[in-house]
Short mmCIF file of C-alpha atoms and ligand atoms in Angstrom, two decimals:
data_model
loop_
_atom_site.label_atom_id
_atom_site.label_comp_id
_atom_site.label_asym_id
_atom_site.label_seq_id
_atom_site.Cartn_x
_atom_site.Cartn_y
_atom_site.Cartn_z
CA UNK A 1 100.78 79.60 104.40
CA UNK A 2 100.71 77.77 101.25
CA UNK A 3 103.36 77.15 98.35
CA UNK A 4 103.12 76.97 94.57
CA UNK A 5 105.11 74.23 93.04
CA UNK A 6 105.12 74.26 89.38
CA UNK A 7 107.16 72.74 86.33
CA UNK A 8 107.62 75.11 83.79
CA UNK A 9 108.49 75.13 80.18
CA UNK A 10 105.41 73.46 79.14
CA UNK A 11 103.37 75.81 76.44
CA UNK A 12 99.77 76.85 77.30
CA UNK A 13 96.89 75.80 75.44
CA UNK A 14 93.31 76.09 75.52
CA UNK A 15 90.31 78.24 77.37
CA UNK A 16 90.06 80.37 80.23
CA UNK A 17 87.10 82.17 81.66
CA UNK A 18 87.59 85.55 82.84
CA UNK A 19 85.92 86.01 86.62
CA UNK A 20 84.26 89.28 87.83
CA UNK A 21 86.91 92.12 88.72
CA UNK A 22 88.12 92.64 92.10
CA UNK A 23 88.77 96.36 92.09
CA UNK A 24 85.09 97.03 91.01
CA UNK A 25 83.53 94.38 93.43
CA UNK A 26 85.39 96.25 96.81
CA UNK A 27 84.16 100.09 95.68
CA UNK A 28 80.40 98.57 94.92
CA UNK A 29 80.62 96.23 97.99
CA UNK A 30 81.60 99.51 100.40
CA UNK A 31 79.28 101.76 98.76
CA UNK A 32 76.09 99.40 99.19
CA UNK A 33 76.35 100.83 102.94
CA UNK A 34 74.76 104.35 101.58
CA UNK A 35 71.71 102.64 101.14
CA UNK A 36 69.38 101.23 103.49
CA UNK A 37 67.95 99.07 101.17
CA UNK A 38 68.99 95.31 100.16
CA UNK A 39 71.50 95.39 96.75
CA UNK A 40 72.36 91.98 94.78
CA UNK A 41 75.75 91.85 92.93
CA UNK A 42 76.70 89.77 90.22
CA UNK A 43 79.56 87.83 88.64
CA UNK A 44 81.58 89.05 92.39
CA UNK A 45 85.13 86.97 92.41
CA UNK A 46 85.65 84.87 95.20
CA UNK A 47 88.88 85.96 96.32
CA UNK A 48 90.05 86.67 99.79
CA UNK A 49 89.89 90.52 99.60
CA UNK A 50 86.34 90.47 98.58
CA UNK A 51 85.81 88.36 102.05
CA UNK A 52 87.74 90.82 104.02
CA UNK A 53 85.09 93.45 102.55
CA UNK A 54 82.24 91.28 103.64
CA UNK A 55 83.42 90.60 106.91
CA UNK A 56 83.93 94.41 107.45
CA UNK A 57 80.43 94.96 106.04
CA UNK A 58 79.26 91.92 108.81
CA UNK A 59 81.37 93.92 111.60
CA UNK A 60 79.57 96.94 111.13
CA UNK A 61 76.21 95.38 111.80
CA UNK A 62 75.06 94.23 107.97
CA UNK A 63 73.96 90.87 106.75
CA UNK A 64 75.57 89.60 103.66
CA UNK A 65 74.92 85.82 101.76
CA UNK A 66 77.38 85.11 99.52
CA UNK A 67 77.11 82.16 96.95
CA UNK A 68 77.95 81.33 93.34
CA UNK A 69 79.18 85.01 92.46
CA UNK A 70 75.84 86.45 93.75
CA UNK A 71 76.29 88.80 96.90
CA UNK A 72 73.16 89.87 98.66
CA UNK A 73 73.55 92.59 100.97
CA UNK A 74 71.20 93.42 103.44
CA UNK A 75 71.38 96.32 105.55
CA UNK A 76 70.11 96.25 109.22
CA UNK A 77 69.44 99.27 111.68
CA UNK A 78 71.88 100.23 113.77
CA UNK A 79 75.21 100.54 111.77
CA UNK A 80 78.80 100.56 113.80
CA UNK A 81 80.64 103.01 112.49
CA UNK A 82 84.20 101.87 113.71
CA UNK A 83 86.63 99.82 111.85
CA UNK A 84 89.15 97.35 113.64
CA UNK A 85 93.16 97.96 112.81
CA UNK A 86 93.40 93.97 111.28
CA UNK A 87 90.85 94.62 108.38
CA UNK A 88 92.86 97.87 107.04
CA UNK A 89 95.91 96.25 107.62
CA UNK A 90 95.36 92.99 105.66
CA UNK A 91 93.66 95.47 103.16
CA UNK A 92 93.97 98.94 101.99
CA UNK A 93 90.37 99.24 100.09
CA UNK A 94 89.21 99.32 103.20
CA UNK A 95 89.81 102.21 104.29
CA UNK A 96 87.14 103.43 101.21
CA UNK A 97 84.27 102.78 103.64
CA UNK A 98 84.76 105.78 105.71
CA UNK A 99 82.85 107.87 103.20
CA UNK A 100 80.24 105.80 103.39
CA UNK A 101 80.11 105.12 106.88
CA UNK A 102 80.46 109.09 107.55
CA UNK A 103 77.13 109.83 105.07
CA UNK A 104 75.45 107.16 106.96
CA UNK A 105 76.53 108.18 110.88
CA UNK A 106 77.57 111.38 110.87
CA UNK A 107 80.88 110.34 112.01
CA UNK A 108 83.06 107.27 111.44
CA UNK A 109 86.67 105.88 112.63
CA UNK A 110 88.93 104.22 110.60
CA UNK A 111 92.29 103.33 111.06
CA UNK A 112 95.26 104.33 108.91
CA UNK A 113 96.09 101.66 106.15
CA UNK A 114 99.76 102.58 106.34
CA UNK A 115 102.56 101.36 103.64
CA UNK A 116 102.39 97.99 101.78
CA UNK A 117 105.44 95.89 100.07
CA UNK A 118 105.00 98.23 96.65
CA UNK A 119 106.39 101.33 98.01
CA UNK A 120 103.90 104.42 100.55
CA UNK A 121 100.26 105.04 99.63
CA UNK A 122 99.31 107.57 101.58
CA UNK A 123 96.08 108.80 102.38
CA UNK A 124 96.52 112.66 102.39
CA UNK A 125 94.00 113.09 99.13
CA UNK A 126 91.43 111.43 100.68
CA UNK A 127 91.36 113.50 103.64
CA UNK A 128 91.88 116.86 101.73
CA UNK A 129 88.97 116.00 99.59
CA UNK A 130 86.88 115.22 102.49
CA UNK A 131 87.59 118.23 104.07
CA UNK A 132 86.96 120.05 100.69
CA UNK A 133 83.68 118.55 101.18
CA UNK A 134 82.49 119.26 104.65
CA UNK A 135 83.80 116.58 107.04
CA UNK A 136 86.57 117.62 109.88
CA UNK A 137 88.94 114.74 109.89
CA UNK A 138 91.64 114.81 112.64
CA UNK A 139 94.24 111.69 113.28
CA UNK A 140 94.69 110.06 116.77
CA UNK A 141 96.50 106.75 117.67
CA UNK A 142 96.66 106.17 113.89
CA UNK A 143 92.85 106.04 113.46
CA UNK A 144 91.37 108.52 111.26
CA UNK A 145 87.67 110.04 112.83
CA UNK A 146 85.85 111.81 110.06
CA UNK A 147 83.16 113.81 111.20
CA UNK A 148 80.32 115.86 108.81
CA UNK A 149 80.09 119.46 110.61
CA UNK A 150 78.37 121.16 107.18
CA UNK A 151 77.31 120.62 103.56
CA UNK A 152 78.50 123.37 101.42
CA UNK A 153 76.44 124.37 98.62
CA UNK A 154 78.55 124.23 95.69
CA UNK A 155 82.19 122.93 96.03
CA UNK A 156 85.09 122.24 93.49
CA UNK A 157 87.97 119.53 94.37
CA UNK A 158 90.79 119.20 91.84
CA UNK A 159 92.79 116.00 92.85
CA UNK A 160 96.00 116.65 92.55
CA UNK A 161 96.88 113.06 90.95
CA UNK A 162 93.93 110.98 89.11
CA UNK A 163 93.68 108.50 92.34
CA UNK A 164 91.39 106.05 91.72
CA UNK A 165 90.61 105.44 95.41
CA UNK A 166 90.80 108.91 96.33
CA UNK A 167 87.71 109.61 93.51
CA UNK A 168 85.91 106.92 95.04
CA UNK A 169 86.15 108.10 98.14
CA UNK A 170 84.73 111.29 97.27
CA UNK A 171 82.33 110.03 95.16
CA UNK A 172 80.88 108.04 97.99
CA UNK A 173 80.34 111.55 99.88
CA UNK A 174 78.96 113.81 97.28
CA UNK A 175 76.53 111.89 96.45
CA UNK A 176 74.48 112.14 99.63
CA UNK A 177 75.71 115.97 99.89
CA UNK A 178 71.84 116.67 99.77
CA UNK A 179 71.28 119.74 97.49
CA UNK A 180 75.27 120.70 96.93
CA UNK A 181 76.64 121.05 93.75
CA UNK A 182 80.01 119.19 93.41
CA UNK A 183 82.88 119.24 90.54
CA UNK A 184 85.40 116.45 91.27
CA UNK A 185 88.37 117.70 88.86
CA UNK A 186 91.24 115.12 87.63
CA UNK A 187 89.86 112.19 88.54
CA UNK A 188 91.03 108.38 87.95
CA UNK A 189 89.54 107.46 84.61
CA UNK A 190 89.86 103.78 85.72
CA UNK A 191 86.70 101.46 83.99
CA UNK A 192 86.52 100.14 87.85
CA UNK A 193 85.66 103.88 88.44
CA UNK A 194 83.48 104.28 85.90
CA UNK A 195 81.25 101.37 87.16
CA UNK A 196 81.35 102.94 90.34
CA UNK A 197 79.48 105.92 89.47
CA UNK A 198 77.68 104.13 87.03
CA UNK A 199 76.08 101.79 90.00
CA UNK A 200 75.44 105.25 92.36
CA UNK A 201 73.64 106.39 89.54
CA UNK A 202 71.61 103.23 89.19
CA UNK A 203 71.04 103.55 92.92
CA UNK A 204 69.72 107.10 92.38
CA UNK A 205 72.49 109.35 92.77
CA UNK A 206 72.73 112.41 89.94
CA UNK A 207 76.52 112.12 88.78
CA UNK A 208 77.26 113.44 85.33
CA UNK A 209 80.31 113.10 82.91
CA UNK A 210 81.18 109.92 83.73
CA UNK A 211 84.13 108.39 81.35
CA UNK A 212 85.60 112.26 81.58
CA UNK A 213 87.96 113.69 84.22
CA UNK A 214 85.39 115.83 85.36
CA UNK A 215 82.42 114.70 87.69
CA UNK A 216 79.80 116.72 88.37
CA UNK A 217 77.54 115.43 91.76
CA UNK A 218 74.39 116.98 92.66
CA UNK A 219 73.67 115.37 96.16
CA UNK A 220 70.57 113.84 96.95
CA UNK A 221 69.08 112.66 100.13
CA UNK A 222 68.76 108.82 99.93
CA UNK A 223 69.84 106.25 97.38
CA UNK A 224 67.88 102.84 97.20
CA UNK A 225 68.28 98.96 96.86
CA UNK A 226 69.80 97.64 93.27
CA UNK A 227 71.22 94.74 91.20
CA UNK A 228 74.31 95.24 89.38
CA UNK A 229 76.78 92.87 87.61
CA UNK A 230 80.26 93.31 87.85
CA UNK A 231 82.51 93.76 84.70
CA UNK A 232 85.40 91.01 83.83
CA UNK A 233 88.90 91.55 85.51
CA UNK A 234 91.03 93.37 83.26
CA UNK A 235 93.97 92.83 85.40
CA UNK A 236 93.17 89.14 85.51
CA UNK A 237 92.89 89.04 81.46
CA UNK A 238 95.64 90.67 81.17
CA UNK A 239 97.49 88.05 83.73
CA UNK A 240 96.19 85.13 81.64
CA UNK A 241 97.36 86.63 77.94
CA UNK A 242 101.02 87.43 79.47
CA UNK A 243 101.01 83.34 80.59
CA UNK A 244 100.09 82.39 77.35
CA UNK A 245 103.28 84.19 76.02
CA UNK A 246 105.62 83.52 78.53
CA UNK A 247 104.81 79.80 77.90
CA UNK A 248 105.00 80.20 74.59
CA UNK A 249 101.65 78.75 73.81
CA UNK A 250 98.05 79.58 72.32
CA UNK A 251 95.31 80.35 74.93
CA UNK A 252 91.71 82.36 74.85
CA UNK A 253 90.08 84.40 77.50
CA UNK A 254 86.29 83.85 77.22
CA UNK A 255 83.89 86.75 79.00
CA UNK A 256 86.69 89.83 78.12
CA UNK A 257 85.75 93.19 77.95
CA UNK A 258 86.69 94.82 74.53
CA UNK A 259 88.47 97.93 75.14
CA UNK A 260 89.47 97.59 78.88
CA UNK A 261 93.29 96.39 77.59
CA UNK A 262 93.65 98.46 74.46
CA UNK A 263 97.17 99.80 75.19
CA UNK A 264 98.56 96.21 76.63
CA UNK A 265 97.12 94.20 73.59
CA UNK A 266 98.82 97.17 71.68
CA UNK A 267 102.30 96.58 73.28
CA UNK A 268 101.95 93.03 72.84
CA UNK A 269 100.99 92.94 69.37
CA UNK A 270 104.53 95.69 69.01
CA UNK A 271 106.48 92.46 70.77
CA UNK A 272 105.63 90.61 67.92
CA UNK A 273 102.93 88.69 69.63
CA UNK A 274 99.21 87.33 67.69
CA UNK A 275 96.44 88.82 69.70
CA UNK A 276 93.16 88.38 68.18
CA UNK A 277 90.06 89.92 69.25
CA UNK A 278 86.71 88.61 68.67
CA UNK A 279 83.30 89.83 71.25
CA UNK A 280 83.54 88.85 74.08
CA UNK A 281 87.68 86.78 73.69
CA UNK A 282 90.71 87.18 73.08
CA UNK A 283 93.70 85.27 72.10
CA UNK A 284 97.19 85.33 72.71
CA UNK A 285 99.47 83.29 70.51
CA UNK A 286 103.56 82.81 70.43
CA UNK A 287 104.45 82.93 67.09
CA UNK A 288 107.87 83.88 67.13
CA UNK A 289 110.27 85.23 69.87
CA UNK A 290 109.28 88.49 71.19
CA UNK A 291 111.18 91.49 70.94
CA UNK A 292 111.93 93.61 74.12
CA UNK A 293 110.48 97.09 74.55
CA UNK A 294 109.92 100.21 76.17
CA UNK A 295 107.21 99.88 79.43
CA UNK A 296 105.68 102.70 81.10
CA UNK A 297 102.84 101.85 83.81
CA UNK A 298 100.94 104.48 83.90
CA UNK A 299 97.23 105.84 84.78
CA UNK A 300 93.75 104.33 82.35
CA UNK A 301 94.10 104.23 79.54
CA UNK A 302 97.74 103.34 79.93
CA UNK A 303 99.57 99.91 80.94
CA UNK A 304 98.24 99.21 84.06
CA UNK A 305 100.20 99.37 86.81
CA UNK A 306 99.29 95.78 88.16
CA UNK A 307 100.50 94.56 85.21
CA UNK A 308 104.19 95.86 85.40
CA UNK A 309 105.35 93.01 87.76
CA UNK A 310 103.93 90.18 84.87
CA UNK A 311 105.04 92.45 81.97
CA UNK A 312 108.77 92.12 83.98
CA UNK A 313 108.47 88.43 83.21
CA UNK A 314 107.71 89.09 79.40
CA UNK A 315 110.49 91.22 78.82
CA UNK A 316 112.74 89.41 80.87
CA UNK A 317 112.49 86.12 78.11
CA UNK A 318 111.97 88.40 75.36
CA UNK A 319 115.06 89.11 72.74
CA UNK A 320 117.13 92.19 73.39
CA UNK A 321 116.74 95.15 76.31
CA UNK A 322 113.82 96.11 77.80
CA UNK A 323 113.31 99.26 79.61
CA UNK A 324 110.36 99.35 82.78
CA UNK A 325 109.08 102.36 84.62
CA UNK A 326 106.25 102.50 86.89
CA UNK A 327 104.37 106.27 87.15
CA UNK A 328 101.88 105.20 89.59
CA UNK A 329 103.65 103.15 92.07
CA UNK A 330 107.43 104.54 91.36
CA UNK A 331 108.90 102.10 93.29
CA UNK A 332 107.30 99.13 92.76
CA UNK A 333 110.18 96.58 92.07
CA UNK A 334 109.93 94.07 95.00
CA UNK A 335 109.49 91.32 92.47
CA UNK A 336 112.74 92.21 90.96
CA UNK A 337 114.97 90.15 93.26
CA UNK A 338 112.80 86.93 93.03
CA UNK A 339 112.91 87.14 89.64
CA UNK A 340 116.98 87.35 89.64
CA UNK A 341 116.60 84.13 91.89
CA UNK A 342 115.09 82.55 88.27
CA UNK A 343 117.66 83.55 86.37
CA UNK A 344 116.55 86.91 85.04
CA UNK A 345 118.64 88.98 84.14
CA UNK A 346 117.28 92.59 85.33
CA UNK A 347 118.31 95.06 87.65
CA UNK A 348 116.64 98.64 89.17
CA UNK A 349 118.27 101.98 88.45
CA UNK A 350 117.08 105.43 89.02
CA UNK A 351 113.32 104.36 89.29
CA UNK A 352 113.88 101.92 86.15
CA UNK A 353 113.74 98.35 85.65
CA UNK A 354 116.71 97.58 83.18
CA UNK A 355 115.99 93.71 81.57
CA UNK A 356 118.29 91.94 79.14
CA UNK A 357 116.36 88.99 77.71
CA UNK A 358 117.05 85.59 78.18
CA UNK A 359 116.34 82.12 76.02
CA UNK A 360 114.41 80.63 78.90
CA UNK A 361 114.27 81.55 82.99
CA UNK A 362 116.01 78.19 85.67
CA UNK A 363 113.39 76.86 88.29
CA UNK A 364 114.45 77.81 91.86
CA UNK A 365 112.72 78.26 95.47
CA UNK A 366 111.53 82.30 95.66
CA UNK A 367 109.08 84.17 97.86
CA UNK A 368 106.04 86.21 97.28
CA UNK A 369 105.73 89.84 98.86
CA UNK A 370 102.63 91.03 97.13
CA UNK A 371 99.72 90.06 95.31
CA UNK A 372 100.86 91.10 91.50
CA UNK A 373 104.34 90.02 92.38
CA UNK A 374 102.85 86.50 93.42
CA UNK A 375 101.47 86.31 89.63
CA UNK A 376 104.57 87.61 88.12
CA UNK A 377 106.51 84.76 90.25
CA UNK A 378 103.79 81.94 88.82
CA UNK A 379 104.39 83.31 85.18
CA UNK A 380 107.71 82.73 85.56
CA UNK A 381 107.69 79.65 87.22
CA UNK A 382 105.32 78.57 83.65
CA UNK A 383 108.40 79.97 81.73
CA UNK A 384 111.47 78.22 83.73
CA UNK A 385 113.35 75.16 83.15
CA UNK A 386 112.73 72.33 85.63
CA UNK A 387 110.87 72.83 88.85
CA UNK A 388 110.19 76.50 90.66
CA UNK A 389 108.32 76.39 94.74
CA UNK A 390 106.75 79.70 95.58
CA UNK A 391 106.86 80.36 98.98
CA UNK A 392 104.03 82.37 100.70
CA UNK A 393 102.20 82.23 97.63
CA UNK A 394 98.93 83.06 99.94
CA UNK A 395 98.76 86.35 98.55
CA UNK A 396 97.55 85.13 95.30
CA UNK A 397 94.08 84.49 96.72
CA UNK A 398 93.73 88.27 97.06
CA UNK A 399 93.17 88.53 93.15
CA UNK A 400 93.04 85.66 90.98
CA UNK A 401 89.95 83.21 91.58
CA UNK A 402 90.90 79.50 91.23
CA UNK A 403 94.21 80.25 89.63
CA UNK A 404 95.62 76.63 90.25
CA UNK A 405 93.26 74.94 88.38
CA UNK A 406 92.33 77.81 85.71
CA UNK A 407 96.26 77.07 84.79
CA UNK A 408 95.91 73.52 85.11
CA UNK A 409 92.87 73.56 82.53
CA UNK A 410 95.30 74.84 79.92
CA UNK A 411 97.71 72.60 80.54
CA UNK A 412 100.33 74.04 83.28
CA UNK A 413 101.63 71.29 86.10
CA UNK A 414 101.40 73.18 89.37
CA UNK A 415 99.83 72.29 92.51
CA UNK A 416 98.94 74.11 95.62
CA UNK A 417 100.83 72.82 98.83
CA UNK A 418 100.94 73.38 102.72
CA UNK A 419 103.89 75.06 103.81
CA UNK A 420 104.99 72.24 106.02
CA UNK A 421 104.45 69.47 103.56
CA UNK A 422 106.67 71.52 100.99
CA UNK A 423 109.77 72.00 103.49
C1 UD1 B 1 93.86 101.20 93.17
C2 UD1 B 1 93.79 99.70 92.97
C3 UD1 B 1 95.19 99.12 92.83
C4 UD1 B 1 95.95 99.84 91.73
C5 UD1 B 1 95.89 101.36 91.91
C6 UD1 B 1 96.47 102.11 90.72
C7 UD1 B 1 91.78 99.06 94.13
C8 UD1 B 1 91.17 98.34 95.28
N1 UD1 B 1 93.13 99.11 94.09
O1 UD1 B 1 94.58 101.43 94.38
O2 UD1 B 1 95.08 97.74 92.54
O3 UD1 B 1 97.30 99.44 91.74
O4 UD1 B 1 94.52 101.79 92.07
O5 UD1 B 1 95.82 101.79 89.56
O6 UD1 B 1 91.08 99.54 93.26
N2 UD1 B 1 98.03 108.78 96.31
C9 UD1 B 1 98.44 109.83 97.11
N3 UD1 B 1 97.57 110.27 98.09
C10 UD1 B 1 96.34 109.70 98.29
C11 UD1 B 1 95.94 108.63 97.45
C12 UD1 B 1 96.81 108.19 96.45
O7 UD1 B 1 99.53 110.36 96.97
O8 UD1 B 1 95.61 110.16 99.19
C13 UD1 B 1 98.95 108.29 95.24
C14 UD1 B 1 99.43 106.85 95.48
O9 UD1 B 1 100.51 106.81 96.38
C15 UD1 B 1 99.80 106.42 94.07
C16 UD1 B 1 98.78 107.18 93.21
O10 UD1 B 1 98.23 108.20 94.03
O11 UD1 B 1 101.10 106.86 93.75
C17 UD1 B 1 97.67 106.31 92.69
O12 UD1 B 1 97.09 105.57 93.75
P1 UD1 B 1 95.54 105.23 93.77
O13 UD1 B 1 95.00 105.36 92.38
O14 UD1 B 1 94.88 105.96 94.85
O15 UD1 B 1 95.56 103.65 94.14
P2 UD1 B 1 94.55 102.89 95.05
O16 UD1 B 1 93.19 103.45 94.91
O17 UD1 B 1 95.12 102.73 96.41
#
């Protein structure tokens, strides 16, 4: 385990370069196993969960090189079709190559991924959808064995919340469905979704009305080799312009997406913050003290949810009262505590994050439980007065690629240290 030391209250200035997104890399990485041909991805983060997707690729009998964001994966004969407890554990995207697997086999096992430190994800969607779809799923010693017993001809699934894993999931199946028609009805309109179907398609799958709620699959029989280059991390970008606030200081994102943070760059700009646009950057400048607002998280094209922890942070050294609610993950306030520990002053009620603002947060030893939480901790460890450690601040590595020295190119003073060294 590693800590994050850091001395805040420094202001931000300068570049940063956006690296490829993390929840597109996982779906593309799982779904190269319908194919039985090689597929190259580009711009692919090196981050820890993308390794724990290779590895599970590797474990199921395929051959993957991996070097300077170019992923080459290269099927072999023979693929396993189990899945060992540790990889869904340590990550719940995993659990997305049972589709696959199950188009490839015939049947798959995988086990449960169980609850995590924001709050239950269960898996009940996924299942119902497969079912929808053909494939008998029954539970036992909390592995999950899909098995296809029949491909119906024409099939509707409505999902009864726009899930972005549960649509990939499904997407993953329908498109080898050879011959069925499929509607896939609600589903997440998540760019990271988008770019799924968008690389089937490029494989050779037939999905239509992508970019809508509706998807409509007609299954073929094989999809082939391709190269594909993964979009920049919205999350990440939006990480990066929050730092630059909560610091107080002027930084651009090169290699942004126009369009992926519409609504965030909106609320931003409503704080009273300079965002500015331009191609491919953007630009987040402190101008003036922000004013607190109203947050909801919500689905694409809303505030992301994996931005509500580092949004906390904002509001919490913003002027005035800030009111936070999360519609995705309801209960997603472990970060709340830690950020107490700073000198925040915000509390949970009812499903709602209440923040008064403060002038400026107090450095203090806190913990990481999660991966967003970790970044909300680091932003306000930029924001506090004096020195801040972050304990078990290992889950960073899950997300952000070379975070310690992206934020020491624009100027922050932290360093990554052992555990043992720190105490
Ligand atoms: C993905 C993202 C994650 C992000 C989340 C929401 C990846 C690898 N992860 O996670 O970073 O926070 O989208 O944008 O892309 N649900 C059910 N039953 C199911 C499936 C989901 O009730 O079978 C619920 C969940 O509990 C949650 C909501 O649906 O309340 C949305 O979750 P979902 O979109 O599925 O999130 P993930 O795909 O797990």
């Amino acid at each position: 385990m590693k800590s994050f030391q850091l001395k805040g209250g420094i202001p931000l200035k300068g570049q940063v370069r956006i690296s490829g997104s993390k929840n597109t890399a996982l779906p593309l990485i799982a779904a190269s196993l319908l194919t039985e041909e090689p597929v190259i991805l580009k711009n692919v983060p090196n981050l820890e969960d993308v390794r724990t997707m290779v590895d599970i690729l590797k474990h199921v009998g395929v051959a993957v090189s991996f070097r300077d964001g170019t992923m080459a994966i290269t099927p072999k004969s023979g693929l396993g079709n189990h899945l060992p407890y540790e990889s869904v554990r340590k990550m719940r995207a995993s659990f997305n190559v049972l589709g696959p697997l199950v188009m490839r086999h015939g049947e798959a096992h995988v086990p449960l991924p169980g609850g995590c430190a924001i709050g239950p994800r269960p898996v009940d969607m996924h299942l119902e959808g497969m079912r929808a779809l053909g494939i008998e799923t029954t539970i036992n010693h909390g592995v999950v064995s899909a098995k296809r017993i029949q491909t119906p001809d024409a099939q509707t699934f409505h999902l009864r919340i726009p899930s972005v894993g549960t649509t990939e999931q499904l997407l993953s199946i329908a498109v080898l469905m050879e011959g069925a028609e499929v509607v896939l009805n609600n589903v997440a309109l998540e760019p990271e979704v988008q770019e799924m179907a968008l690389f089937l398609n490029r494989m050779g799958a037939r999905i239509e009305g992508i970019g809508t709620s509706a998807l409509r699959i007609t299954g073929v029989k094989r999809l082939f080799g391709t190269e594909y280059e993964i979009i920049p991390d919205r999350i990440e970008t939006g990480t990066y312009l929050l730092a630059a606030l909560v610091s107080r200081g002027d930084v651009e994102l090169v290699g942004y997406h126009p369009g992926h943070n519409v609504t965030l760059v909106r609320k931003l700009q409503e704080m009273g913050a300079d965002i500015r646009e331009s191609e491919n950057r953007i630009r987040a400048r402190y101008l003036r003290p922000l004013r607190g607002t109203d947050i909801h998280a919500e689905v694409y094209p809303g505030v992301p949810t994996d931005l509500q922890p580092q949004l906390t942070v904002l509001a919490a050294v913003s002027e005035g009262v800030s009111v936070i609610t999360d519609t995705v993950f309801t209960d997603r306030f472990v970060h709340v505590d830690e950020l107490k520990r700073l000198g925040a002053n915000c509390s949970v009620r009812n499903h709602t994050i209440i923040v008064h603002g403060v002038d400026q947060l107090k450095g203090a030893p806190v913990k990481a439980n999660d991966l967003r939480g970790a970044a909300a901790l680091i932003l306000a460890g930029i924001n506090a007065k004096d020195q801040t450690v972050i304990q078990n601040i290992d889950y960073i590595f899950r997300g952000y690629e070379e975070i310690s020295s992206k934020l020491r190119g624009i100027g922050a003073q932290c360093e990554l240290v052992e555990e043992e060294l720190a105490s």
